[in-house]
Backbone as a ProteinNet text record, in pm:
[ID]
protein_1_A
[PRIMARY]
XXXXXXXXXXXXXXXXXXXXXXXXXXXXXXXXXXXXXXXXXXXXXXXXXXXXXXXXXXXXXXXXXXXXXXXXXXXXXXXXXXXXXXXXXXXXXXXXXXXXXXXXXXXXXXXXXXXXXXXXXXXX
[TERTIARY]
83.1	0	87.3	36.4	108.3	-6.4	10.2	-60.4	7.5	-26.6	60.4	-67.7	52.6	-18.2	117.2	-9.7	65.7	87.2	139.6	169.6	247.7	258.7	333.6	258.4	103.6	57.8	25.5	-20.2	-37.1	-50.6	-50.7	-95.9	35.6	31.8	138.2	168.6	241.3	226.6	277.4	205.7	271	393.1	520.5	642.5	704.1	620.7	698	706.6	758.1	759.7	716.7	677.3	661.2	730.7	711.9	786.2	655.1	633.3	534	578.4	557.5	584.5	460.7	572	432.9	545.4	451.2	498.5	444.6	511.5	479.9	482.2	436.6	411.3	459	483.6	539.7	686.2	745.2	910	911.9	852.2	888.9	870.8	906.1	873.7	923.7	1031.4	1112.7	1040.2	1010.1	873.9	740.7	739.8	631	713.2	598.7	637.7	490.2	614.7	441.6	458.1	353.2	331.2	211.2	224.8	182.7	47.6	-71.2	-175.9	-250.1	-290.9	-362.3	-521	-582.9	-774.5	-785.8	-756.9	-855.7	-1030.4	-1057.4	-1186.3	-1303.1	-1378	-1468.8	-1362.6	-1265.3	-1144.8	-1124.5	-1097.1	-1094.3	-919.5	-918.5	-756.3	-680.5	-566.8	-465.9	-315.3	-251.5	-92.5	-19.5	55.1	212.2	311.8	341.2	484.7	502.7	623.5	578.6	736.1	762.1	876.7	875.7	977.3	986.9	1036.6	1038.6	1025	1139.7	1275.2	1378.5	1421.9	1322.7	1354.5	1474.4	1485.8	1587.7	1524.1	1416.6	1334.7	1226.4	1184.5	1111.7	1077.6	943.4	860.5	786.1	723	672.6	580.2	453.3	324.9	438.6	383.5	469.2	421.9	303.3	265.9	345.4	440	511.6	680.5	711.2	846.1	917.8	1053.4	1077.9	1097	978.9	951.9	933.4	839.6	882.6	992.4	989.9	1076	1019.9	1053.8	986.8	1116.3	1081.8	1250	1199.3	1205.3	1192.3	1313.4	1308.6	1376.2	1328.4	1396.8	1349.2	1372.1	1509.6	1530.4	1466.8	1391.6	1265	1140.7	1153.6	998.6	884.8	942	931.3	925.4	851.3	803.2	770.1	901.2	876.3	796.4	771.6	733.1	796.1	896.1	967.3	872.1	792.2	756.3	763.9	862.1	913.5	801.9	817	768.6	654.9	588.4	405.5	322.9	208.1	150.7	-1.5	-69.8	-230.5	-331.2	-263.3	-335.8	-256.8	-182.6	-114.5	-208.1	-291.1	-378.5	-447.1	-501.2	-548.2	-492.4	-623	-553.8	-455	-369.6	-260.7	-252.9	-249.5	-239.3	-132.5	-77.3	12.4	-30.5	9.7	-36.2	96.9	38.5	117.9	55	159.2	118	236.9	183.4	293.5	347.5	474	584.2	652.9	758	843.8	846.2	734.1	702.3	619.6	671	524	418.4	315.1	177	128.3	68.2	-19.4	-144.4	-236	-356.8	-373.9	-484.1	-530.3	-544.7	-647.8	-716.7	-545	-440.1	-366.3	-289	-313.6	-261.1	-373	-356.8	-432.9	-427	-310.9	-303.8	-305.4	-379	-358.9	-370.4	-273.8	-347.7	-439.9	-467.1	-551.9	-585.9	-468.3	-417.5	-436.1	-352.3	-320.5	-303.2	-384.8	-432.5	-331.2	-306.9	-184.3	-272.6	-268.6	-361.8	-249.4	-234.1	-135	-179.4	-168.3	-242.7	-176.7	-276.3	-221.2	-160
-118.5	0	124.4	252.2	358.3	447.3	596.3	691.4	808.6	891.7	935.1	1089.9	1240.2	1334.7	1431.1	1496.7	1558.5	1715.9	1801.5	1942.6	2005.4	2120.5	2257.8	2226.2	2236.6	2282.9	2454.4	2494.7	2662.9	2711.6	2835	2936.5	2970.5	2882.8	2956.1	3015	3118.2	3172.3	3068.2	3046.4	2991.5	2965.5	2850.1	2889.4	2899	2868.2	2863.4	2714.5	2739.5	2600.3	2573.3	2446.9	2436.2	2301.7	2245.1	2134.4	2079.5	1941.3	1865.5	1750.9	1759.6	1660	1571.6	1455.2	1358.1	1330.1	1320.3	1260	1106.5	1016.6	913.7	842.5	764.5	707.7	565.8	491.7	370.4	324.9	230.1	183.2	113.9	15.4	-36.1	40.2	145	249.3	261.6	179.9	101.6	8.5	-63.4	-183.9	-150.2	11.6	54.9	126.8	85.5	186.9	295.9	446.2	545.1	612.9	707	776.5	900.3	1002.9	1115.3	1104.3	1146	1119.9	1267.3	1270.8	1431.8	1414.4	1512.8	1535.9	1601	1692.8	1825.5	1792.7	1900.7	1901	1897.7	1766	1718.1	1586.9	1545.4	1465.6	1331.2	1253.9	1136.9	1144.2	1106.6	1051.6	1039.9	1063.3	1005.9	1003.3	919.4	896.6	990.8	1035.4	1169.3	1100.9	1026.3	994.9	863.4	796.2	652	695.4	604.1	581.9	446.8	384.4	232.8	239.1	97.1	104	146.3	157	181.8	309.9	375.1	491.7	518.5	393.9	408.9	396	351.5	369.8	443.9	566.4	660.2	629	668	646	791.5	842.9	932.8	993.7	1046.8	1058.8	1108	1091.3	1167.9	1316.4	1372.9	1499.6	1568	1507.1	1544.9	1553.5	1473	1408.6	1505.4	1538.2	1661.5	1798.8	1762.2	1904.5	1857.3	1725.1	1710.1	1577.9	1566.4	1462.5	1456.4	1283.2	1234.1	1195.1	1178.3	1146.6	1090.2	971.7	903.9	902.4	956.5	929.9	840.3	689.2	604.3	632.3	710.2	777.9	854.8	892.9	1020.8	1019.6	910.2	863.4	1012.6	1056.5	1171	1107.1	1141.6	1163.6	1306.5	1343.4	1464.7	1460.2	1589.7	1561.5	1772.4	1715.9	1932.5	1889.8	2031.9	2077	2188.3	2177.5	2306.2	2302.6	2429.6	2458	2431.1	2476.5	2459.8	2530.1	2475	2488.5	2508.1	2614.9	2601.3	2453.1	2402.3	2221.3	2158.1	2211.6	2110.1	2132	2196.5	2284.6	2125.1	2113.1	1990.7	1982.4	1876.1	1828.9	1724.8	1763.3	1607.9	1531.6	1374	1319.1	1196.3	1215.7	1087.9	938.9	833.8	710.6	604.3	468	455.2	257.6	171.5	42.9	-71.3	-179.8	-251.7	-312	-343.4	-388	-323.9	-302.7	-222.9	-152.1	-236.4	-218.7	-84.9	7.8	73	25.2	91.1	48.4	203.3	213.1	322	330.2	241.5	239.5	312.7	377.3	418	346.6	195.5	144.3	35.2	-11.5	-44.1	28.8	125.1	190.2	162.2	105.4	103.2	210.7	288.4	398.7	524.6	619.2	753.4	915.3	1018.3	1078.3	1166.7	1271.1	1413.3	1454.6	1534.4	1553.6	1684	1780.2	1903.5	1998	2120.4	2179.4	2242.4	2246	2305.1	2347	2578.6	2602.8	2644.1	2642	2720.7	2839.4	2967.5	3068.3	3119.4	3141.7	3139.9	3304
0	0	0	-95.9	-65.5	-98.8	-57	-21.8	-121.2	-179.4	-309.7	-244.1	-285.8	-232.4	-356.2	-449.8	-542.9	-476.4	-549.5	-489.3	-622.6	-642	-719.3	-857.4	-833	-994.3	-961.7	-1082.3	-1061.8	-1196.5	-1187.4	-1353.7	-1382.1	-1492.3	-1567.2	-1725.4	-1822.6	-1908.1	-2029.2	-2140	-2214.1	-2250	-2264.2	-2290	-2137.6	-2076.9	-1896.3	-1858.2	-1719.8	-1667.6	-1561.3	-1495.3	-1421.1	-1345.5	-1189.9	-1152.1	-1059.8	-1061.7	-1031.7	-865.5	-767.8	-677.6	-644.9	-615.5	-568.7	-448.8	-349.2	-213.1	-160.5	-164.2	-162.1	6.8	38.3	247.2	215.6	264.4	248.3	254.6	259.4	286.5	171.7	45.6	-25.1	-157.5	-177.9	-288.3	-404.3	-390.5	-517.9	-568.3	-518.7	-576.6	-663.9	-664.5	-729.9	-807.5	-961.4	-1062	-1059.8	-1107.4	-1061.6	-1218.7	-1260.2	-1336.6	-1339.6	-1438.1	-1426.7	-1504.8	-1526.9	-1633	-1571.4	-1688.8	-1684.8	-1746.7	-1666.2	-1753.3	-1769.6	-1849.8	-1920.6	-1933.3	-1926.9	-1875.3	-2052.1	-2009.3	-2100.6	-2188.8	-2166	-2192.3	-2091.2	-2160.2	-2057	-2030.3	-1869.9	-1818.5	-1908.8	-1942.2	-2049.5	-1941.3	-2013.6	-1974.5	-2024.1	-1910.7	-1947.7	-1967.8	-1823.9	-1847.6	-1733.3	-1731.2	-1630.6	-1619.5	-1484.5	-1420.5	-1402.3	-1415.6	-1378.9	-1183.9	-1175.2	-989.7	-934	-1047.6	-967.3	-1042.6	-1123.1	-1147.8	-1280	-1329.5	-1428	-1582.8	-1553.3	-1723.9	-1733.8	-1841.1	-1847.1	-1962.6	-1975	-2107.2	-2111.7	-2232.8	-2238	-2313.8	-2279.4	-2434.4	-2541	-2668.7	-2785.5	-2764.6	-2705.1	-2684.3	-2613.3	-2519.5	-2428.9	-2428.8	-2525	-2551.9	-2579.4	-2482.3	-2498.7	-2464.7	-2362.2	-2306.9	-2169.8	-2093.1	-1989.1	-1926.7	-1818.3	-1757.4	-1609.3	-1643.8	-1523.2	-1470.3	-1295	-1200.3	-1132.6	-1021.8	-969.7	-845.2	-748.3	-614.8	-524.6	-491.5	-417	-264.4	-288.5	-119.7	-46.9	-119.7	-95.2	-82	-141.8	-169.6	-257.9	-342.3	-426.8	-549	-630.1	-752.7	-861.9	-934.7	-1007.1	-1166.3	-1188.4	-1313.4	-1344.6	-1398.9	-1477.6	-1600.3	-1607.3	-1732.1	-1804.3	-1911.2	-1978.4	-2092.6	-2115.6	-2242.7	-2294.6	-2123.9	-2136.2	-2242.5	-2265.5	-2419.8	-2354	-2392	-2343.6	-2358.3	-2436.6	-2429.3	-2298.2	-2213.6	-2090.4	-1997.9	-2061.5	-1895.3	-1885.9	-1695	-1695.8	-1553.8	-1498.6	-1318.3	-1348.4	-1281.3	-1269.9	-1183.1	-1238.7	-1071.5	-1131.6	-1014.5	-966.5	-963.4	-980.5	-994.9	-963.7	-916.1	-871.9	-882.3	-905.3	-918.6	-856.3	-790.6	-740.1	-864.7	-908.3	-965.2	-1057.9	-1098.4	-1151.7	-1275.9	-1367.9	-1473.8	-1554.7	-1632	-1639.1	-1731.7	-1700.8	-1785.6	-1837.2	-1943.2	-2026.2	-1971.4	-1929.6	-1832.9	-1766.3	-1736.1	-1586.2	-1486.2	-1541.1	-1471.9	-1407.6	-1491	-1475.3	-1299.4	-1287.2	-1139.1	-1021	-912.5	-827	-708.5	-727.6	-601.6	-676.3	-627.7	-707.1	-600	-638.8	-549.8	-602	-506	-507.9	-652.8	-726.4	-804.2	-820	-882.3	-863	-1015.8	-995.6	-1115.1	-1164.7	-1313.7	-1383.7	-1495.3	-1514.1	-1605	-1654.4	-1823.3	-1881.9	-1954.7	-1927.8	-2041.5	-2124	-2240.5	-2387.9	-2398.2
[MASK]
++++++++++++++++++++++++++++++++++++++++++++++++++++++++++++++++++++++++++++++++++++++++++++++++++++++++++++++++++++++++++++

């Protein structure tokens, strides 16, 4: 079981950036692979970006490729997501996700832990 609690979304100007935390509760946090998925509003969930469990393999939407990066700290139990070179289509709640074994998945339904998730508007 882990408890996932996102933080640092906000308004920001097109062409800016922003940095995404997920705070993660648990001791086996390496054992989970987590990832970022976003909803714009009238839009179903989609996948950003995945971290594998030990933080050494990153995958990433092609919408995204490029501009953000996902990091994975197992010592921290932290989960980032830097996003440069925000675009008025990034606008959207983000949430953190999070699944037992190392692997990532493109799914939603594939994550069984998720948190809050935290609003990122970008204006044009």
């Amino acid at each position: 079981q882990v408890q996932l609690v996102e933080s640092g979304g906000g308004l920001v100007q097109a062409g800016g950036s922003l940095r995404l935390s997920c705070a993660a509760s648990g001791r086996t946090f390496n054992r989970y692979a987590v990832a970022w998925f976003r909803q714009a509003p009238g839009k179903e969930r989609e996948f950003v970006a995945g971290s594998s469990g030990s933080g050494g393999g990153t995958y990433y939407a092609d919408s995204v490729k490029g501009r953000f990066t996902i990091s994975k700290d197992n010592a921290k139990n932290t989960v980032y997501l830097q996003m440069n070179s925000l675009k008025p289509e990034d606008t959207a709640v983000y949430y953190c996700a999070a699944r037992e074994g190392g692997n990532i998945y493109y799914s939603a339904i594939s994550y069984a832990y998720w948190g809050q998730g935290t609003q990122v508007t970008v204006s044009s």
